[in-house]
Amino acid sequence: MSEAAKEKAVAFRGGGFAPRPRRWVGFAVFLGLILVAEWGTRAGWISALTLPKPSDVLATFRELYQSGLLFKHLGPSLSRLVVGAAIGASIGISVGILIGLSSYIRSGLVPLVAALFPIPKIALLPLFVIWFGIGEGSKYALIAFGTFTPTVVATYGAVDNVDRTLIRMGQSFGLTWFSIVRKIVLPGAMPGILSGLRISLAIAIILLVAAEMLGAEYGIGAYILQAGSLYDLERLFAGVVILSLLGVLVSALIGVIERRLLDWRT
Amino acid sequence: MDIRLDNISHSYDDFDVMRDISLDIPSGQIVCIVGPSGCGKSTLLRFIGGLERPASGRVLQLGAPPAGCLNPLTYIFQDFALLPWRSVAGNVSLVLEDHGIKGADTRRIIDDVLARTKLTDFAKALPKQLSGGMKQRVAIARALAVNPAVMLMDEPLSALDSQTRELLMDDLVDLWTRQPFTAVYVTHNLAEAVRLGHRVVVLSRRPGQIREVVEIDKPLAQREFGDADLDAYQKHLWHLMRDEARAADAELINV
């Protein structure tokens, strides 16, 4: 056997298992799906009743924008979303921190939250109308209630995961309870709270449509429901696309906040 | 301010971890506590600083803490316990904020302690950018900022590699030489104990009791790496501990 034959490079078998962001891939997936749908509807192997033509949806969308109706629908929806989600998330974070820190509040509220979580909030819509009226109040309440429960669960889980040695450190330097909560617990729980907010805010967008089922003249939800009842698939899809974009936007916004607030993470 | 431990005993459930520990910690001295693992030396330190309560016995402060002392009993932790979201200066300022120190005073104290721990150039760095030795320097700076009467050091160098450990020991000796401080220093590393301790307290295996208190007279500044005198002390300590350490190693952990 020759000297060279005995020599063999060690085969590489490490690497992998570490996904890295590839910006354009997500965009390509969207584009690919849309192109397939366009091709199918044009070629006829997707019937017009199954799926509207993406180009028609785009045209409807342009019409909506040009007529000024887009912002007439988007404005009320966004304000409902912002107000409702802000109320739900802020109460949720506060309650979640209290559950995370106090034995009594934890024992008292965790079963209650578990009982509230699986209730379809849409089912409570009539109740909210009685409590808060047919106007904006019931819409805020529905969205707030829907964001509240997942935020609470995410927050107290995040508080449980805050490094206890940091809390001991705070105590050992004589920090007040409030200081420890504000300067150690809250920032320490922030990664968990923000990833919980991703879920809560997606739920808020889902509930936006439900909230606009009752007595809303304008709003993305009202627009979709109206188009749905007329089987106007182009308008239905235009509305759905707006909700999807809203979701992507919210997710990107949280991504920005994460990069700003959590750059200390290794 | 001196610290006196008066007949401290402790047990978890019906399991004795510490029995009748009485000890005086005179001001201006570094008292090292060594012992086999599980002898309760870290627990003892938590008793001294009031983070845990012993089942019986008392920890007493004798005399008043010096003027300008913000937090008489101040810890330095093994894992540094720095807030990862605050810069070096921010971590120091954390412990000043609750004492009503503001603005120029804060900056003066921070600049002073960072200079003493050679961290001035790193004031804006985040903990994730620092090596282990640097992180522990930040923790030492933070402890100095509150002007403690007694420093409670819980294996402060155990998470560091051996070269960094030597460097930090030199730094601690320098700090003490310039301005003597009182410290209780818990460690399992006998080389650290003989290098830094004016007195070395040897604890026995569970239930922890004081086996011997070794006084080391040689001034801290004259002790050096590989010092023959210190080696003799270290051998003596190891001789005291070896059998117990072996027994402790073979013990089942049931905590």
Coordinates of C-alpha atoms in Angstrom, one line a residue:
Chain A
M1 CA 0.0 0.0 0.0
S2 CA 1.4 3.4 -0.9
E3 CA 2.0 6.2 1.6
A4 CA -0.7 8.4 0.0
A5 CA -3.4 5.7 0.3
K6 CA -3.0 5.5 4.1
E7 CA -3.6 9.2 4.4
K8 CA -7.2 10.2 4.6
A9 CA -8.9 13.5 5.6
V10 CA -11.0 13.3 8.7
A11 CA -14.6 13.7 7.5
F12 CA -16.4 16.7 8.9
R13 CA -19.4 15.8 10.9
G14 CA -20.0 18.8 13.1
G15 CA -22.0 22.0 12.4
G16 CA -25.7 22.5 11.8
F17 CA -28.4 22.8 14.4
A18 CA -27.9 26.6 14.6
P19 CA -30.4 28.4 12.4
R20 CA -29.4 31.8 11.3
P21 CA -31.6 34.5 9.9
R22 CA -31.8 34.6 6.0
R23 CA -33.7 37.7 5.2
W24 CA -34.8 37.0 1.6
V25 CA -36.0 33.4 2.2
G26 CA -39.2 34.4 3.9
F27 CA -40.0 36.9 1.2
A28 CA -39.3 34.3 -1.5
V29 CA -41.7 31.9 0.1
F30 CA -44.5 34.5 0.0
L31 CA -43.7 35.4 -3.5
G32 CA -43.6 31.8 -4.6
L33 CA -47.0 31.0 -3.1
I34 CA -48.5 34.1 -4.7
L35 CA -47.1 33.2 -8.1
V36 CA -48.4 29.6 -7.9
A37 CA -51.8 31.0 -7.1
E38 CA -51.7 33.5 -9.9
W39 CA -50.6 30.8 -12.4
G40 CA -53.3 28.3 -11.2
T41 CA -56.1 30.8 -11.4
R42 CA -55.0 32.0 -14.8
A43 CA -54.4 28.5 -16.2
G44 CA -57.8 27.4 -14.8
W45 CA -56.7 24.5 -12.6
I46 CA -57.8 26.7 -9.6
S47 CA -61.4 27.7 -10.2
A48 CA -62.4 31.3 -9.6
L49 CA -64.7 30.1 -6.7
T50 CA -61.8 28.4 -4.9
L51 CA -59.4 31.3 -4.9
P52 CA -59.5 34.8 -6.3
K53 CA -56.7 35.9 -8.7
P54 CA -53.9 37.5 -6.7
S55 CA -53.8 40.3 -9.4
D56 CA -57.5 40.9 -8.9
V57 CA -57.0 41.1 -5.1
L58 CA -54.2 43.6 -5.7
A59 CA -56.5 45.7 -8.0
T60 CA -59.2 45.7 -5.3
F61 CA -56.6 46.8 -2.8
R62 CA -55.5 49.6 -5.1
E63 CA -59.1 50.7 -5.5
L64 CA -59.6 50.6 -1.7
Y65 CA -56.5 52.8 -1.3
Q66 CA -57.5 55.2 -4.1
S67 CA -61.1 55.7 -2.8
G68 CA -59.7 56.6 0.6
L69 CA -61.7 53.9 2.2
L70 CA -58.5 52.1 3.3
F71 CA -57.7 54.6 5.9
K72 CA -61.3 55.0 6.9
H73 CA -61.2 51.3 7.8
L74 CA -57.7 51.1 9.0
G75 CA -57.9 54.1 11.4
P76 CA -60.6 52.8 13.8
S77 CA -59.2 49.3 13.6
L78 CA -55.7 50.5 14.6
S79 CA -57.0 52.6 17.5
R80 CA -59.1 49.6 18.7
L81 CA -56.0 47.4 18.5
V82 CA -53.7 49.8 20.2
V83 CA -56.0 50.8 23.0
G84 CA -57.3 47.3 23.7
A85 CA -53.9 45.6 23.5
A86 CA -52.3 48.3 25.6
I87 CA -54.9 47.9 28.3
G88 CA -54.7 44.1 28.2
A89 CA -50.9 43.9 28.0
S90 CA -50.2 46.4 30.8
I91 CA -52.7 44.8 33.2
G92 CA -51.4 41.4 32.2
I93 CA -47.8 42.3 32.8
S94 CA -48.6 43.8 36.2
V95 CA -50.7 40.9 37.3
G96 CA -48.1 38.5 35.9
I97 CA -45.4 40.1 38.0
L98 CA -47.5 40.0 41.1
I99 CA -48.2 36.3 40.5
G100 CA -44.5 35.7 40.0
L101 CA -43.6 37.4 43.3
S102 CA -46.4 36.7 45.8
S103 CA -47.3 33.3 47.1
Y104 CA -50.9 34.3 47.9
I105 CA -51.6 36.1 44.7
R106 CA -50.1 33.1 42.8
S107 CA -52.2 30.6 44.6
G108 CA -55.3 32.7 44.2
L109 CA -55.0 33.8 40.6
V110 CA -53.2 31.0 38.7
P111 CA -56.3 28.8 38.8
L112 CA -58.5 31.8 37.8
V113 CA -56.2 32.6 34.8
A114 CA -56.3 28.9 33.8
A115 CA -60.1 29.0 33.9
L116 CA -60.2 32.2 31.9
F117 CA -57.7 31.2 29.3
P118 CA -59.7 28.6 27.3
I119 CA -62.9 30.6 27.2
P120 CA -63.4 31.7 23.5
K121 CA -63.5 35.5 24.1
I122 CA -65.8 35.8 21.0
A123 CA -68.4 33.8 22.9
L124 CA -68.5 36.6 25.6
L125 CA -69.1 39.3 23.0
P126 CA -72.8 39.7 23.9
L127 CA -71.9 40.0 27.6
F128 CA -69.3 42.7 26.8
V129 CA -71.9 44.6 24.8
I130 CA -74.2 44.6 27.9
W131 CA -71.4 45.6 30.2
F132 CA -69.6 48.2 28.1
G133 CA -72.2 49.2 25.5
I134 CA -72.4 48.7 21.7
G135 CA -69.7 51.4 21.1
E136 CA -66.0 51.3 21.4
G137 CA -66.0 50.2 25.0
S138 CA -67.0 46.6 24.3
K139 CA -64.4 46.3 21.5
Y140 CA -61.6 47.6 23.7
A141 CA -62.7 45.2 26.4
L142 CA -62.8 42.2 24.1
I143 CA -59.3 42.8 22.8
A144 CA -58.0 43.7 26.2
F145 CA -59.4 40.5 27.7
G146 CA -58.0 38.4 24.9
T147 CA -54.5 39.8 25.3
F148 CA -54.6 39.7 29.1
T149 CA -54.5 36.0 29.7
P150 CA -51.6 35.0 27.4
T151 CA -49.6 38.0 28.7
V152 CA -50.2 37.0 32.3
V153 CA -49.0 33.4 31.7
A154 CA -45.9 34.6 29.8
T155 CA -45.0 37.2 32.4
Y156 CA -45.2 35.0 35.4
G157 CA -43.2 32.3 33.7
A158 CA -40.6 34.9 32.8
V159 CA -40.5 36.2 36.4
D160 CA -40.0 32.6 37.6
N161 CA -36.9 32.4 35.3
V162 CA -35.2 35.6 36.6
D163 CA -31.9 34.6 38.1
R164 CA -32.4 34.4 41.9
T165 CA -28.8 35.2 42.6
L166 CA -29.4 38.7 41.1
I167 CA -32.4 39.1 43.5
R168 CA -30.2 37.9 46.5
M169 CA -27.6 40.4 45.3
G170 CA -30.2 43.2 45.4
Q171 CA -31.3 42.2 48.9
S172 CA -27.8 42.0 50.1
F173 CA -27.1 45.6 49.0
G174 CA -30.2 46.8 50.8
L175 CA -32.3 47.6 47.8
T176 CA -36.0 48.3 48.5
W177 CA -38.6 45.8 47.3
F178 CA -39.8 48.2 44.7
S179 CA -36.3 48.8 43.4
I180 CA -35.7 45.1 43.1
V181 CA -38.9 44.6 41.1
R182 CA -38.2 47.6 38.9
K183 CA -34.5 47.3 38.3
I184 CA -33.9 43.5 38.6
V185 CA -37.1 41.5 38.1
L186 CA -38.7 43.5 35.3
P187 CA -35.6 43.8 33.0
G188 CA -34.8 40.2 33.8
A189 CA -38.2 39.0 32.8
M190 CA -38.3 41.2 29.7
P191 CA -37.1 38.6 27.2
G192 CA -40.0 36.3 28.3
I193 CA -42.5 39.1 28.4
L194 CA -41.7 40.3 24.8
S195 CA -41.9 36.8 23.4
G196 CA -45.3 36.4 25.2
L197 CA -46.3 39.8 23.6
R198 CA -45.7 38.3 20.2
I199 CA -48.5 35.8 20.9
S200 CA -50.8 38.2 22.7
L201 CA -50.7 40.8 19.9
A202 CA -51.4 38.2 17.3
I203 CA -54.4 37.1 19.4
A204 CA -55.4 40.8 19.6
I205 CA -55.5 41.0 15.8
I206 CA -57.6 37.9 15.6
L207 CA -60.0 39.4 18.1
L208 CA -60.1 42.7 16.3
V209 CA -62.3 41.0 13.6
A210 CA -64.5 39.5 16.2
A211 CA -64.9 42.8 18.0
E212 CA -66.0 44.5 14.7
M213 CA -68.7 41.8 14.1
L214 CA -71.1 43.9 16.2
G215 CA -72.1 47.4 15.4
A216 CA -69.0 48.6 13.6
E217 CA -69.5 50.6 10.5
Y218 CA -65.8 51.0 9.7
G219 CA -62.9 48.7 10.5
I220 CA -60.9 46.0 8.7
G221 CA -63.0 43.4 10.5
A222 CA -66.3 45.0 9.4
Y223 CA -64.9 45.2 5.9
I224 CA -64.0 41.5 5.8
L225 CA -67.3 40.4 7.3
Q226 CA -69.2 42.5 4.8
A227 CA -67.3 41.1 1.9
G228 CA -67.7 37.6 3.3
S229 CA -71.5 37.8 3.5
L230 CA -71.5 38.9 -0.1
Y231 CA -69.1 36.1 -1.2
D232 CA -66.9 38.9 -2.6
L233 CA -63.7 36.9 -2.5
E234 CA -61.4 39.7 -3.9
R235 CA -62.4 42.1 -1.1
L236 CA -62.3 39.3 1.5
F237 CA -58.8 38.5 0.5
A238 CA -57.8 42.2 0.4
G239 CA -59.0 42.5 4.0
V240 CA -57.2 39.3 5.1
V241 CA -54.0 40.6 3.5
I242 CA -54.2 43.8 5.5
L243 CA -54.5 41.7 8.7
S244 CA -51.6 39.6 7.7
L245 CA -49.5 42.7 7.0
L246 CA -50.6 44.0 10.4
G247 CA -49.3 40.8 11.9
V248 CA -46.0 41.0 10.2
L249 CA -45.7 44.7 11.2
V250 CA -46.4 44.0 14.8
S251 CA -43.9 41.1 14.8
A252 CA -41.2 43.3 13.2
L253 CA -42.0 46.1 15.8
I254 CA -41.4 43.6 18.6
G255 CA -38.2 42.5 16.9
V256 CA -37.0 46.2 16.9
I257 CA -37.9 46.5 20.6
E258 CA -36.1 43.3 21.4
R259 CA -33.0 44.5 19.6
R260 CA -33.1 47.8 21.5
L261 CA -34.0 46.5 25.0
L262 CA -32.2 43.1 24.9
D263 CA -28.9 43.9 23.4
W264 CA -27.3 42.8 26.7
R265 CA -28.1 39.2 25.9
T266 CA -25.2 37.1 24.9
Chain B
M1 CA -17.0 47.2 63.5
D2 CA -16.4 43.6 64.6
I3 CA -18.6 40.6 63.9
R4 CA -19.2 37.9 66.5
L5 CA -20.8 34.6 65.8
D6 CA -22.3 33.2 69.0
N7 CA -23.1 29.5 69.1
I8 CA -24.5 29.1 65.7
S9 CA -26.2 25.8 64.9
H10 CA -28.3 25.0 62.0
S11 CA -30.3 22.0 60.6
Y12 CA -32.4 21.3 57.6
D13 CA -35.4 19.2 58.7
D14 CA -33.7 16.8 61.2
F15 CA -30.4 17.0 59.5
D16 CA -27.6 18.9 61.3
V17 CA -25.5 21.0 59.0
M18 CA -23.7 23.2 61.6
R19 CA -23.0 22.9 65.3
D20 CA -21.9 25.4 67.9
I21 CA -19.9 27.8 65.8
S22 CA -18.5 30.7 67.7
L23 CA -16.1 33.0 66.1
D24 CA -14.9 36.6 66.3
I25 CA -14.1 38.6 63.2
P26 CA -12.0 41.6 64.2
S27 CA -12.1 44.7 62.1
G28 CA -9.3 45.2 59.6
Q29 CA -8.6 41.5 59.1
I30 CA -9.4 39.0 56.5
V31 CA -10.8 35.8 58.0
C32 CA -10.8 32.8 55.6
I33 CA -13.2 29.9 56.1
V34 CA -12.2 26.6 54.5
G35 CA -13.7 23.2 54.8
P36 CA -14.7 20.2 52.8
S37 CA -17.7 20.7 50.4
G38 CA -21.0 20.6 52.1
C39 CA -19.7 21.7 55.5
G40 CA -21.9 24.8 55.4
K41 CA -19.3 27.5 54.8
S42 CA -21.4 29.4 52.3
T43 CA -24.5 29.0 54.5
L44 CA -22.5 30.5 57.4
L45 CA -21.6 33.5 55.2
R46 CA -25.3 34.0 54.4
F47 CA -26.0 34.0 58.1
I48 CA -23.4 36.7 58.7
G49 CA -25.0 38.9 56.0
G50 CA -28.6 38.3 57.1
L51 CA -29.7 36.5 53.9
E52 CA -30.6 33.4 55.9
R53 CA -31.4 32.7 59.6
P54 CA -29.7 30.1 61.7
A55 CA -31.8 27.6 63.6
S56 CA -30.1 28.8 66.8
G57 CA -27.4 31.2 67.9
R58 CA -26.8 34.8 67.0
V59 CA -24.7 36.9 64.7
L60 CA -23.7 40.1 66.4
Q61 CA -22.3 43.4 65.2
L62 CA -20.0 44.9 67.8
G63 CA -19.7 48.7 67.5
A64 CA -21.1 51.0 64.9
P65 CA -20.1 50.8 61.2
P66 CA -17.8 53.6 60.1
A67 CA -19.1 57.0 59.0
G68 CA -20.2 57.1 55.3
C69 CA -20.9 53.3 55.3
L70 CA -24.0 52.7 53.1
N71 CA -24.3 48.9 53.5
P72 CA -22.3 47.5 56.4
L73 CA -22.4 43.9 55.3
T74 CA -21.6 43.6 51.6
Y75 CA -21.3 40.4 49.6
I76 CA -19.1 39.5 46.7
F77 CA -20.6 36.4 45.0
Q78 CA -18.9 33.5 43.2
D79 CA -21.0 34.1 40.0
F80 CA -20.5 37.9 40.1
A81 CA -24.2 38.7 40.2
L82 CA -23.9 41.6 37.8
L83 CA -27.0 42.9 36.0
P84 CA -26.3 41.9 32.4
W85 CA -28.5 44.8 31.1
R86 CA -26.4 47.5 32.9
S87 CA -23.0 48.8 32.0
V88 CA -20.1 48.6 34.4
A89 CA -20.8 52.1 35.8
G90 CA -24.6 51.2 35.8
N91 CA -23.9 48.1 38.0
V92 CA -22.0 50.3 40.5
S93 CA -24.6 53.0 40.5
L94 CA -27.4 50.4 41.1
V95 CA -26.3 50.1 44.7
L96 CA -26.0 53.8 45.3
E97 CA -29.4 54.8 43.8
D98 CA -31.4 53.5 46.8
H99 CA -29.3 55.5 49.3
G100 CA -30.3 58.9 47.9
I101 CA -26.9 59.6 46.4
K102 CA -27.3 61.6 43.2
G103 CA -25.6 63.4 40.3
A104 CA -22.0 64.5 41.0
D105 CA -21.7 62.4 44.2
T106 CA -22.6 59.2 42.3
R107 CA -20.1 60.0 39.6
R108 CA -17.4 60.8 42.1
I109 CA -17.9 57.4 43.9
I110 CA -18.1 55.5 40.7
D111 CA -14.9 57.1 39.3
D112 CA -13.1 56.4 42.5
V113 CA -14.0 52.7 42.8
L114 CA -13.5 52.0 39.1
A115 CA -10.0 53.6 39.4
R116 CA -9.2 51.5 42.4
T117 CA -10.2 48.3 40.5
K118 CA -8.5 49.4 37.3
L119 CA -11.8 49.6 35.4
T120 CA -11.9 53.2 34.4
D121 CA -11.6 52.4 30.7
F122 CA -14.4 49.9 30.9
A123 CA -17.1 52.1 32.5
K124 CA -19.5 51.9 29.5
A125 CA -18.9 48.2 28.7
L126 CA -21.7 45.6 29.2
P127 CA -20.9 42.5 31.4
K128 CA -21.2 40.3 28.3
Q129 CA -18.1 42.0 26.9
L130 CA -16.0 41.4 29.9
S131 CA -13.9 38.4 30.9
G132 CA -14.6 36.6 34.2
G133 CA -11.8 38.4 36.0
M134 CA -13.1 41.7 34.8
K135 CA -16.6 40.8 35.9
Q136 CA -15.4 40.0 39.4
R137 CA -13.5 43.3 39.5
V138 CA -16.7 45.1 38.7
A139 CA -18.4 43.2 41.6
I140 CA -15.5 44.2 43.9
A141 CA -15.9 47.9 42.7
R142 CA -19.6 47.7 43.4
A143 CA -18.9 46.4 46.9
L144 CA -16.3 49.1 47.5
A145 CA -18.8 51.8 46.4
V146 CA -21.1 51.2 49.4
N147 CA -18.0 51.6 51.7
P148 CA -18.7 48.3 53.6
A149 CA -17.7 47.6 57.2
V150 CA -17.3 43.9 56.4
M151 CA -17.0 42.3 53.0
L152 CA -18.5 38.8 52.7
M153 CA -16.8 37.0 49.9
D154 CA -18.3 33.7 48.8
E155 CA -15.7 31.9 46.8
P156 CA -15.0 35.0 44.8
L157 CA -12.3 33.5 42.6
S158 CA -13.7 30.0 42.1
A159 CA -15.3 30.7 38.8
L160 CA -12.0 32.1 37.3
D161 CA -9.1 30.3 35.7
S162 CA -5.9 30.0 37.7
Q163 CA -3.9 32.8 36.1
T164 CA -6.8 35.3 36.5
R165 CA -7.1 34.1 40.1
E166 CA -3.4 35.0 40.8
L167 CA -4.0 38.4 39.3
L168 CA -7.1 39.1 41.3
M169 CA -5.4 37.9 44.5
D170 CA -2.6 40.5 43.9
D171 CA -5.3 43.1 43.3
L172 CA -7.1 42.2 46.6
V173 CA -3.8 42.4 48.5
D174 CA -3.1 45.8 46.9
L175 CA -6.5 47.0 47.9
W176 CA -6.1 45.8 51.4
T177 CA -2.6 47.2 51.8
R178 CA -3.8 50.7 50.6
Q179 CA -6.8 50.6 52.8
P180 CA -7.3 47.7 55.2
F181 CA -10.8 46.3 55.1
T182 CA -12.6 43.6 57.1
A183 CA -13.6 40.5 55.2
V184 CA -14.9 37.0 55.7
Y185 CA -13.6 35.0 52.8
V186 CA -15.1 31.6 52.1
T187 CA -13.1 29.3 49.8
H188 CA -12.3 25.7 49.1
N189 CA -8.9 26.7 47.7
L190 CA -6.2 26.5 50.4
A191 CA -3.7 28.6 48.3
E192 CA -6.2 31.5 48.4
A193 CA -6.8 31.0 52.1
V194 CA -3.1 31.2 53.1
R195 CA -2.4 34.0 50.6
L196 CA -5.2 36.3 51.8
G197 CA -6.2 35.2 55.3
H198 CA -4.9 36.7 58.5
R199 CA -6.7 33.9 60.1
V200 CA -7.9 30.7 58.5
V201 CA -10.8 28.9 60.1
V202 CA -11.0 25.2 59.3
L203 CA -14.5 23.7 59.4
S204 CA -15.1 20.0 59.8
R205 CA -17.4 17.9 57.7
R206 CA -21.1 17.9 58.3
P207 CA -22.2 18.9 60.8
G208 CA -19.8 21.7 60.4
Q209 CA -17.8 22.6 63.5
I210 CA -14.6 24.7 63.9
R211 CA -11.7 22.3 63.9
E212 CA -8.9 24.8 64.2
V213 CA -8.2 28.5 63.7
V214 CA -4.8 29.0 62.1
E215 CA -3.2 32.4 62.5
I216 CA -0.8 33.6 59.8
D217 CA 1.4 36.4 61.0
K218 CA 3.2 37.2 57.8
P219 CA 2.0 40.6 56.4
L220 CA -0.2 40.3 53.3
A221 CA 2.1 42.4 51.2
Q222 CA 5.0 40.1 51.8
R223 CA 3.3 37.0 50.8
E224 CA 4.1 35.8 47.3
F225 CA 3.2 33.1 44.8
G226 CA 5.0 29.9 45.8
D227 CA 6.0 31.3 49.2
A228 CA 7.7 28.5 51.3
D229 CA 6.2 29.8 54.6
L230 CA 2.8 29.7 53.0
D231 CA 3.3 26.3 51.7
A232 CA 4.0 25.0 55.2
Y233 CA 0.6 26.5 56.3
Q234 CA -1.1 25.1 53.3
K235 CA 0.3 21.6 54.0
H236 CA -0.9 21.9 57.6
L237 CA -4.4 22.9 56.4
W238 CA -4.5 20.1 53.9
H239 CA -3.4 17.6 56.5
L240 CA -6.3 18.8 58.7
M241 CA -8.8 18.4 55.9
R242 CA -7.7 15.5 53.8
D243 CA -9.5 12.7 55.5
E244 CA -12.6 14.7 55.8
A245 CA -12.6 15.9 52.3
R246 CA -12.3 12.3 51.2
A247 CA -15.2 11.2 53.3
A248 CA -17.3 14.2 52.2
D249 CA -16.5 13.3 48.6
A250 CA -17.9 9.8 49.1
E251 CA -21.0 11.0 50.8
L252 CA -24.4 10.8 49.1
I253 CA -25.9 14.2 48.7
N254 CA -29.3 14.5 50.3
V255 CA -30.2 18.1 50.4

